[in-house]
């Protein structure tokens, strides 16, 4: 199951797409203009974005360019018009991962989505290493210098949110979305408290944090 953001202004197509993806077991959220897509897309809590090119406010290319520019690496499938060969090339140049031409065959789109999601799962399946820490997402295990680290489920989710967004500044709101889930009420102070505990468990020493770095006035950034 994946969290998928569908960006499409034609209501009937959006509904068809959303229903189809929900039947596949995915969690789907639909927005109908490029402005909202650009904002929501960068919150980072998506496994995949299906992005129409022809949109009000901002077109899909612009949204794609903006998201990549701020470091969002969520896979993007563009929905392009069949007649415009140049659109496909442009989309891939801007950092989209794949495209499907409209009018699309739902089965083809599903297959493309599955392929992309498998690719990401592959990325996540393996262990993640940084410094003296090794994270095994599937086993929900973290080791520091080979020794198991006892993390709470929340600390583990926070750590995964960080390792999946290396080098990006994440606000406390974004961390809440990524680790606790959207629409969960958690205070910023609670986020800070979890981070203090997480640092104590995985940071190398008593000196300045090396991996979970505070970025004043903005939030936190994960460095390897
Ligand atoms: Ca459209």
GROMACS .gro file of N, CA, C and O in nm, residues 58 65 89 135 156 163 182:
model
   28
   58UNK      N    1  -0.070   2.643  -1.204
   58UNK     CA    2   0.066   2.606  -1.243
   58UNK      C    3   0.056   2.476  -1.320
   58UNK      O    4  -0.016   2.386  -1.277
   65UNK      N    5   0.924   2.083  -1.164
   65UNK     CA    6   1.049   2.158  -1.152
   65UNK      C    7   1.066   2.211  -1.010
   65UNK      O    8   1.173   2.200  -0.949
   89UNK      N    9   0.961   1.433  -2.329
   89UNK     CA   10   1.105   1.455  -2.311
   89UNK      C   11   1.127   1.565  -2.208
   89UNK      O   12   1.208   1.553  -2.117
  135UNK      N   13   2.051   0.082   0.985
  135UNK     CA   14   1.906   0.072   1.003
  135UNK      C   15   1.855  -0.035   0.909
  135UNK      O   16   1.886  -0.033   0.790
  156UNK      N   17   1.177   0.528   1.593
  156UNK     CA   18   1.212   0.456   1.472
  156UNK      C   19   1.152   0.523   1.349
  156UNK      O   20   1.217   0.542   1.247
  163UNK      N   21   1.615   0.945   0.738
  163UNK     CA   22   1.705   0.879   0.643
  163UNK      C   23   1.648   0.882   0.501
  163UNK      O   24   1.721   0.875   0.404
  182UNK      N   25  -0.039   1.241   0.874
  182UNK     CA   26  -0.109   1.368   0.855
  182UNK      C   27  -0.229   1.375   0.948
  182UNK      O   28  -0.284   1.273   0.987
   0.00000   0.00000   0.00000
